[in-house]
């Protein structure tokens, strides 16, 4: 077996470590002090100051010993620079385990994060409107995680290859064709959009898209969650059966009306509206759609808060 001339061999290194947390308070204080001593920088066009970036990092680990452990991990330091090798990338993940090494449940506590109101009072702000229920949130969160995994798999397997409709892709062949020739960097950002919405749900927030990429991700999440619930997978999912039921559970139509500002991104699937993604196109101007060219997919909507530009990729 021979390799193409000039093509390097790539090696994936897997290192597993188990850490006992013997003093959570000492760990947290050490992490806070290390963050305080760390030099941060921000780009000229960043919405955050260095002080805000440092504060965000400290807020992230307060009360979370697992996050404090992750702060001290340097995945890129697993192997030193040596002759004949070139470091490409590294990621790390931290999960709490039991005495047998089995990961503890990663399910967010949706019943606590999204408490249901059943008072039925006409003047109740909760009962009088639609509620994002724990069961709906669990279905969306699970679908988002699965799609994120598949999207990252697409990136790793196909890299910069153009998307096609042969069935070889898991997620990106479900995107509009105008995105099919984007590179791996773009696709990795798009994969993170699924995680961003998943993180919103895990924090007890409604998953409202903040940019076109998140709009596309949410459409796929809703479709996947609906299909999964219809196939009864959720009744057997860990923790799902213990969540309270509610009449607003799995109302996908109302969710679509509530979570999206508009459905403009779906026009990109129409062959009759070719070019409508360009803000200079007549049809785009008439409908007031805005810039939906692929290079603008990660630009936040002006009426939405920006996401932390330093948030990690899962891989």
Short mmCIF file of C-alpha atoms in Angstrom, two decimals:
data_model
loop_
_atom_site.label_atom_id
_atom_site.label_comp_id
_atom_site.label_asym_id
_atom_site.label_seq_id
_atom_site.Cartn_x
_atom_site.Cartn_y
_atom_site.Cartn_z
CA UNK A 1 0.00 0.00 0.00
CA UNK A 2 1.43 3.38 -0.99
CA UNK A 3 0.46 6.91 -0.07
CA UNK A 4 0.01 9.79 -2.46
CA UNK A 5 3.15 11.86 -2.83
CA UNK A 6 3.35 14.55 -0.16
CA UNK A 7 0.33 13.33 1.78
CA UNK A 8 0.92 13.12 5.54
CA UNK A 9 -0.39 10.42 7.85
CA UNK A 10 -2.82 11.55 10.54
CA UNK A 11 -2.98 10.04 14.03
CA UNK A 12 -5.73 10.41 16.62
CA UNK A 13 -4.43 10.25 20.21
CA UNK A 14 -6.89 9.25 22.96
CA UNK A 15 -6.00 9.92 26.60
CA UNK A 16 -8.42 9.17 29.44
CA UNK A 17 -7.96 10.47 32.98
CA UNK A 18 -10.05 9.99 36.12
CA UNK A 19 -9.90 12.69 38.79
CA UNK A 20 -11.29 12.61 42.33
CA UNK A 21 -12.51 15.97 43.60
CA UNK A 22 -11.50 15.99 47.26
CA UNK A 23 -12.29 19.63 48.08
CA UNK A 24 -14.79 21.44 45.85
CA UNK A 25 -14.26 24.82 47.50
CA UNK A 26 -10.47 24.65 47.16
CA UNK A 27 -10.84 23.58 43.53
CA UNK A 28 -13.18 26.46 42.74
CA UNK A 29 -10.94 29.02 44.42
CA UNK A 30 -7.91 27.71 42.56
CA UNK A 31 -9.76 27.93 39.24
CA UNK A 32 -10.99 31.46 39.99
CA UNK A 33 -7.47 32.56 40.87
CA UNK A 34 -6.04 30.98 37.73
CA UNK A 35 -8.63 32.73 35.57
CA UNK A 36 -7.80 36.02 37.28
CA UNK A 37 -4.12 35.53 36.42
CA UNK A 38 -4.78 34.47 32.82
CA UNK A 39 -4.19 36.99 30.05
CA UNK A 40 -7.29 37.35 27.86
CA UNK A 41 -7.67 39.27 24.62
CA UNK A 42 -10.62 40.35 22.49
CA UNK A 43 -10.87 41.40 18.87
CA UNK A 44 -11.45 45.03 17.95
CA UNK A 45 -15.02 44.30 16.83
CA UNK A 46 -15.93 42.26 19.92
CA UNK A 47 -18.99 43.26 21.95
CA UNK A 48 -17.20 42.17 25.13
CA UNK A 49 -14.35 43.74 27.06
CA UNK A 50 -11.44 41.78 28.53
CA UNK A 51 -12.96 42.29 31.97
CA UNK A 52 -16.29 40.87 30.80
CA UNK A 53 -14.59 37.87 29.21
CA UNK A 54 -12.73 37.10 32.44
CA UNK A 55 -15.91 37.57 34.48
CA UNK A 56 -17.83 35.22 32.19
CA UNK A 57 -15.19 32.53 32.63
CA UNK A 58 -15.33 32.89 36.40
CA UNK A 59 -19.13 32.84 36.45
CA UNK A 60 -19.06 29.66 34.39
CA UNK A 61 -17.13 27.68 37.01
CA UNK A 62 -18.73 29.10 40.16
CA UNK A 63 -20.68 26.33 41.86
CA UNK A 64 -19.68 23.81 39.18
CA UNK A 65 -16.76 21.65 40.24
CA UNK A 66 -16.81 19.71 36.97
CA UNK A 67 -16.42 22.95 35.00
CA UNK A 68 -13.56 23.92 37.32
CA UNK A 69 -11.78 20.68 36.49
CA UNK A 70 -12.25 21.35 32.78
CA UNK A 71 -10.68 24.80 33.14
CA UNK A 72 -7.39 23.18 34.15
CA UNK A 73 -7.32 20.76 31.22
CA UNK A 74 -4.97 21.55 28.35
CA UNK A 75 -5.87 19.10 25.61
CA UNK A 76 -3.27 20.64 23.34
CA UNK A 77 -0.54 19.86 25.87
CA UNK A 78 -0.95 16.09 25.58
CA UNK A 79 1.95 15.93 23.16
CA UNK A 80 4.88 18.31 22.80
CA UNK A 81 6.14 19.60 19.49
CA UNK A 82 8.60 17.09 18.09
CA UNK A 83 10.48 16.70 14.86
CA UNK A 84 8.32 15.24 12.13
CA UNK A 85 4.90 16.03 13.57
CA UNK A 86 2.59 19.01 13.36
CA UNK A 87 -0.18 19.59 15.91
CA UNK A 88 -3.61 19.92 14.24
CA UNK A 89 -6.31 20.29 16.89
CA UNK A 90 -7.46 19.03 20.28
CA UNK A 91 -10.71 18.97 22.21
CA UNK A 92 -11.61 17.86 25.69
CA UNK A 93 -14.74 16.87 27.54
CA UNK A 94 -15.46 16.30 31.22
CA UNK A 95 -18.25 14.17 32.64
CA UNK A 96 -19.02 13.13 36.20
CA UNK A 97 -19.07 9.36 36.79
CA UNK A 98 -20.11 7.01 39.57
CA UNK A 99 -17.92 4.51 41.46
CA UNK A 100 -18.19 2.04 38.57
CA UNK A 101 -17.14 4.59 35.98
CA UNK A 102 -20.63 4.98 34.54
CA UNK A 103 -21.46 8.58 33.51
CA UNK A 104 -24.13 10.19 35.65
CA UNK A 105 -27.26 11.31 33.87
CA UNK A 106 -26.57 14.32 31.69
CA UNK A 107 -30.25 15.19 31.37
CA UNK A 108 -31.01 18.76 32.43
CA UNK A 109 -33.64 19.02 35.16
CA UNK A 110 -36.35 20.25 32.84
CA UNK A 111 -39.13 19.94 35.42
CA UNK A 112 -37.27 22.47 37.59
CA UNK A 113 -35.98 24.62 34.75
CA UNK A 114 -39.40 24.95 33.12
CA UNK A 115 -41.96 24.68 35.93
CA UNK A 116 -45.51 24.25 34.67
CA UNK A 117 -48.37 26.42 35.82
CA UNK A 118 -51.76 24.73 36.04
CA UNK A 119 -53.68 27.29 38.06
CA UNK A 120 -56.00 28.00 35.12
CA UNK A 121 -56.54 31.63 36.12
CA UNK A 122 -57.52 33.91 33.23
CA UNK A 123 -55.11 36.61 34.39
CA UNK A 124 -52.16 34.22 34.77
CA UNK A 125 -49.34 35.12 32.40
CA UNK A 126 -48.33 31.46 32.17
CA UNK A 127 -51.63 29.63 31.88
CA UNK A 128 -53.13 32.16 29.49
CA UNK A 129 -50.36 31.57 26.95
CA UNK A 130 -48.36 28.77 25.43
CA UNK A 131 -45.83 27.07 27.71
CA UNK A 132 -42.60 25.39 26.70
CA UNK A 133 -43.12 22.20 28.67
CA UNK A 134 -40.48 19.92 30.21
CA UNK A 135 -41.40 17.07 27.86
CA UNK A 136 -41.19 19.28 24.79
CA UNK A 137 -37.86 20.71 25.95
CA UNK A 138 -36.51 17.20 26.55
CA UNK A 139 -37.50 16.11 23.04
CA UNK A 140 -35.94 19.21 21.46
CA UNK A 141 -32.79 18.94 23.57
CA UNK A 142 -32.28 15.29 22.67
CA UNK A 143 -32.87 15.93 18.96
CA UNK A 144 -30.44 18.86 19.02
CA UNK A 145 -27.71 16.72 20.57
CA UNK A 146 -28.15 13.94 18.04
CA UNK A 147 -28.11 16.36 15.11
CA UNK A 148 -25.01 18.10 16.47
CA UNK A 149 -23.23 14.74 16.69
CA UNK A 150 -24.21 13.88 13.12
CA UNK A 151 -23.19 17.32 11.85
CA UNK A 152 -19.73 17.03 13.39
CA UNK A 153 -19.50 13.52 11.93
CA UNK A 154 -20.19 15.04 8.51
CA UNK A 155 -17.36 17.52 9.01
CA UNK A 156 -14.88 14.85 10.08
CA UNK A 157 -15.85 12.43 7.33
CA UNK A 158 -16.21 14.82 4.39
CA UNK A 159 -14.15 17.90 5.25
CA UNK A 160 -14.38 20.46 2.44
CA UNK A 161 -16.04 18.08 -0.04
CA UNK A 162 -19.15 19.49 -1.74
CA UNK A 163 -22.40 18.09 -0.38
CA UNK A 164 -24.38 15.81 -2.69
CA UNK A 165 -27.72 14.02 -2.56
CA UNK A 166 -26.37 10.47 -2.69
CA UNK A 167 -27.29 9.78 0.93
CA UNK A 168 -23.69 9.89 2.15
CA UNK A 169 -24.37 12.88 4.40
CA UNK A 170 -26.19 12.87 7.74
CA UNK A 171 -27.16 16.54 8.14
CA UNK A 172 -25.75 18.97 5.62
CA UNK A 173 -27.66 17.52 2.67
CA UNK A 174 -30.75 18.78 4.52
CA UNK A 175 -29.46 22.36 4.24
CA UNK A 176 -30.31 24.61 1.28
CA UNK A 177 -28.23 23.91 -1.82
CA UNK A 178 -26.60 27.33 -1.65
CA UNK A 179 -24.62 25.99 1.33
CA UNK A 180 -23.47 22.76 -0.27
CA UNK A 181 -20.06 24.09 -1.35
CA UNK A 182 -19.11 25.66 1.97
CA UNK A 183 -15.91 24.45 3.61
CA UNK A 184 -15.32 22.47 6.81
CA UNK A 185 -14.82 25.62 8.89
CA UNK A 186 -18.27 26.88 7.91
CA UNK A 187 -19.85 23.49 8.56
CA UNK A 188 -18.22 23.24 11.97
CA UNK A 189 -19.77 26.57 12.92
CA UNK A 190 -23.11 25.32 11.63
CA UNK A 191 -22.75 22.16 13.73
CA UNK A 192 -22.18 24.32 16.80
CA UNK A 193 -25.52 26.03 16.14
CA UNK A 194 -27.29 22.83 17.21
CA UNK A 195 -25.32 22.87 20.46
CA UNK A 196 -26.08 26.56 21.03
CA UNK A 197 -29.81 25.88 20.94
CA UNK A 198 -29.34 22.76 23.06
CA UNK A 199 -27.48 24.85 25.64
CA UNK A 200 -30.37 27.34 25.69
CA UNK A 201 -32.76 24.53 26.56
CA UNK A 202 -30.41 23.10 29.18
CA UNK A 203 -30.38 26.51 30.85
CA UNK A 204 -34.18 26.67 30.90
CA UNK A 205 -34.41 29.21 28.08
CA UNK A 206 -36.55 29.09 24.96
CA UNK A 207 -34.38 28.13 21.96
CA UNK A 208 -34.86 31.26 19.87
CA UNK A 209 -32.49 31.48 16.89
CA UNK A 210 -30.03 34.36 16.93
CA UNK A 211 -28.69 33.97 13.39
CA UNK A 212 -29.63 32.22 10.11
CA UNK A 213 -27.57 29.13 10.96
CA UNK A 214 -29.54 28.68 14.17
CA UNK A 215 -32.80 29.13 12.26
CA UNK A 216 -31.85 26.27 9.98
CA UNK A 217 -30.73 24.18 12.94
CA UNK A 218 -34.00 24.77 14.78
CA UNK A 219 -36.11 23.78 11.77
CA UNK A 220 -34.25 20.47 11.64
CA UNK A 221 -34.48 20.03 15.41
CA UNK A 222 -38.25 20.53 15.36
CA UNK A 223 -38.67 18.12 12.47
CA UNK A 224 -36.47 15.49 14.09
CA UNK A 225 -38.11 15.83 17.51
CA UNK A 226 -41.60 15.55 16.02
CA UNK A 227 -40.69 12.41 14.08
CA UNK A 228 -39.04 10.86 17.11
CA UNK A 229 -41.99 11.52 19.40
CA UNK A 230 -44.39 10.16 16.78
CA UNK A 231 -42.29 6.98 16.72
CA UNK A 232 -42.68 6.70 20.50
CA UNK A 233 -38.96 6.74 21.22
CA UNK A 234 -39.40 9.37 23.93
CA UNK A 235 -41.57 7.19 26.16
CA UNK A 236 -38.53 4.94 26.68
CA UNK A 237 -35.88 7.64 26.96
CA UNK A 238 -34.07 8.03 30.24
CA UNK A 239 -35.94 10.41 32.51
CA UNK A 240 -38.64 11.28 29.99
CA UNK A 241 -41.43 9.26 31.59
CA UNK A 242 -40.80 11.01 34.91
CA UNK A 243 -41.44 14.47 33.46
CA UNK A 244 -44.89 15.99 34.05
CA UNK A 245 -47.41 15.91 31.23
CA UNK A 246 -49.19 19.01 29.94
CA UNK A 247 -51.66 19.87 27.20
CA UNK A 248 -49.00 22.01 25.50
CA UNK A 249 -46.66 19.04 25.08
CA UNK A 250 -45.31 18.63 21.54
CA UNK A 251 -47.40 21.34 19.89
CA UNK A 252 -44.99 21.75 16.99
CA UNK A 253 -47.09 24.24 15.03
CA UNK A 254 -47.33 26.67 17.95
CA UNK A 255 -43.64 26.18 18.67
CA UNK A 256 -42.81 27.19 15.11
CA UNK A 257 -44.99 30.28 15.38
CA UNK A 258 -43.48 31.18 18.74
CA UNK A 259 -39.77 30.50 18.31
CA UNK A 260 -39.15 31.97 14.85
CA UNK A 261 -39.34 35.65 13.97
CA UNK A 262 -40.17 34.61 10.41
CA UNK A 263 -39.75 31.67 8.05
CA UNK A 264 -37.70 33.51 5.43
CA UNK A 265 -34.89 30.95 5.47
CA UNK A 266 -37.24 28.34 4.01
CA UNK A 267 -37.44 30.35 0.77
CA UNK A 268 -33.88 29.17 0.08
CA UNK A 269 -35.27 25.73 -0.74
CA UNK A 270 -37.38 27.08 -3.62
CA UNK A 271 -35.88 26.71 -7.09
CA UNK A 272 -38.25 29.41 -8.32
CA UNK A 273 -36.64 31.88 -5.91
CA UNK A 274 -33.04 31.27 -6.93
CA UNK A 275 -30.81 34.12 -5.76
CA UNK A 276 -33.25 35.40 -3.14
CA UNK A 277 -30.55 35.01 -0.49
CA UNK A 278 -28.78 38.08 -1.88
CA UNK A 279 -29.91 41.28 -0.12
CA UNK A 280 -29.49 43.18 -3.40
CA UNK A 281 -31.95 40.92 -5.27
CA UNK A 282 -35.29 42.52 -6.15
CA UNK A 283 -37.34 39.72 -4.56
CA UNK A 284 -35.28 39.93 -1.41
CA UNK A 285 -35.87 43.67 -1.14
CA UNK A 286 -39.58 43.34 -1.83
CA UNK A 287 -39.99 40.79 0.95
CA UNK A 288 -37.52 42.46 3.30
CA UNK A 289 -35.66 39.21 3.89
CA UNK A 290 -32.12 40.45 4.51
CA UNK A 291 -28.80 38.75 3.89
CA UNK A 292 -29.08 34.97 3.73
CA UNK A 293 -25.93 34.31 1.75
CA UNK A 294 -23.87 31.55 3.44
CA UNK A 295 -21.17 33.97 4.57
CA UNK A 296 -23.81 35.84 6.60
CA UNK A 297 -25.28 32.80 8.33
CA UNK A 298 -23.41 33.39 11.57
CA UNK A 299 -24.13 37.10 11.82
CA UNK A 300 -26.54 37.69 14.68
CA UNK A 301 -29.92 39.29 14.16
CA UNK A 302 -29.81 42.87 15.38
CA UNK A 303 -32.63 42.36 17.89
CA UNK A 304 -30.92 39.36 19.53
CA UNK A 305 -28.14 39.19 22.10
CA UNK A 306 -24.78 37.94 20.78
CA UNK A 307 -23.43 34.59 21.88
CA UNK A 308 -20.10 34.26 23.63
CA UNK A 309 -17.55 34.27 20.80
CA UNK A 310 -15.25 32.10 22.95
CA UNK A 311 -17.73 29.28 23.43
CA UNK A 312 -16.13 25.96 22.52
CA UNK A 313 -16.81 23.48 19.78
CA UNK A 314 -17.63 20.02 21.07
CA UNK A 315 -15.04 18.60 18.64
#
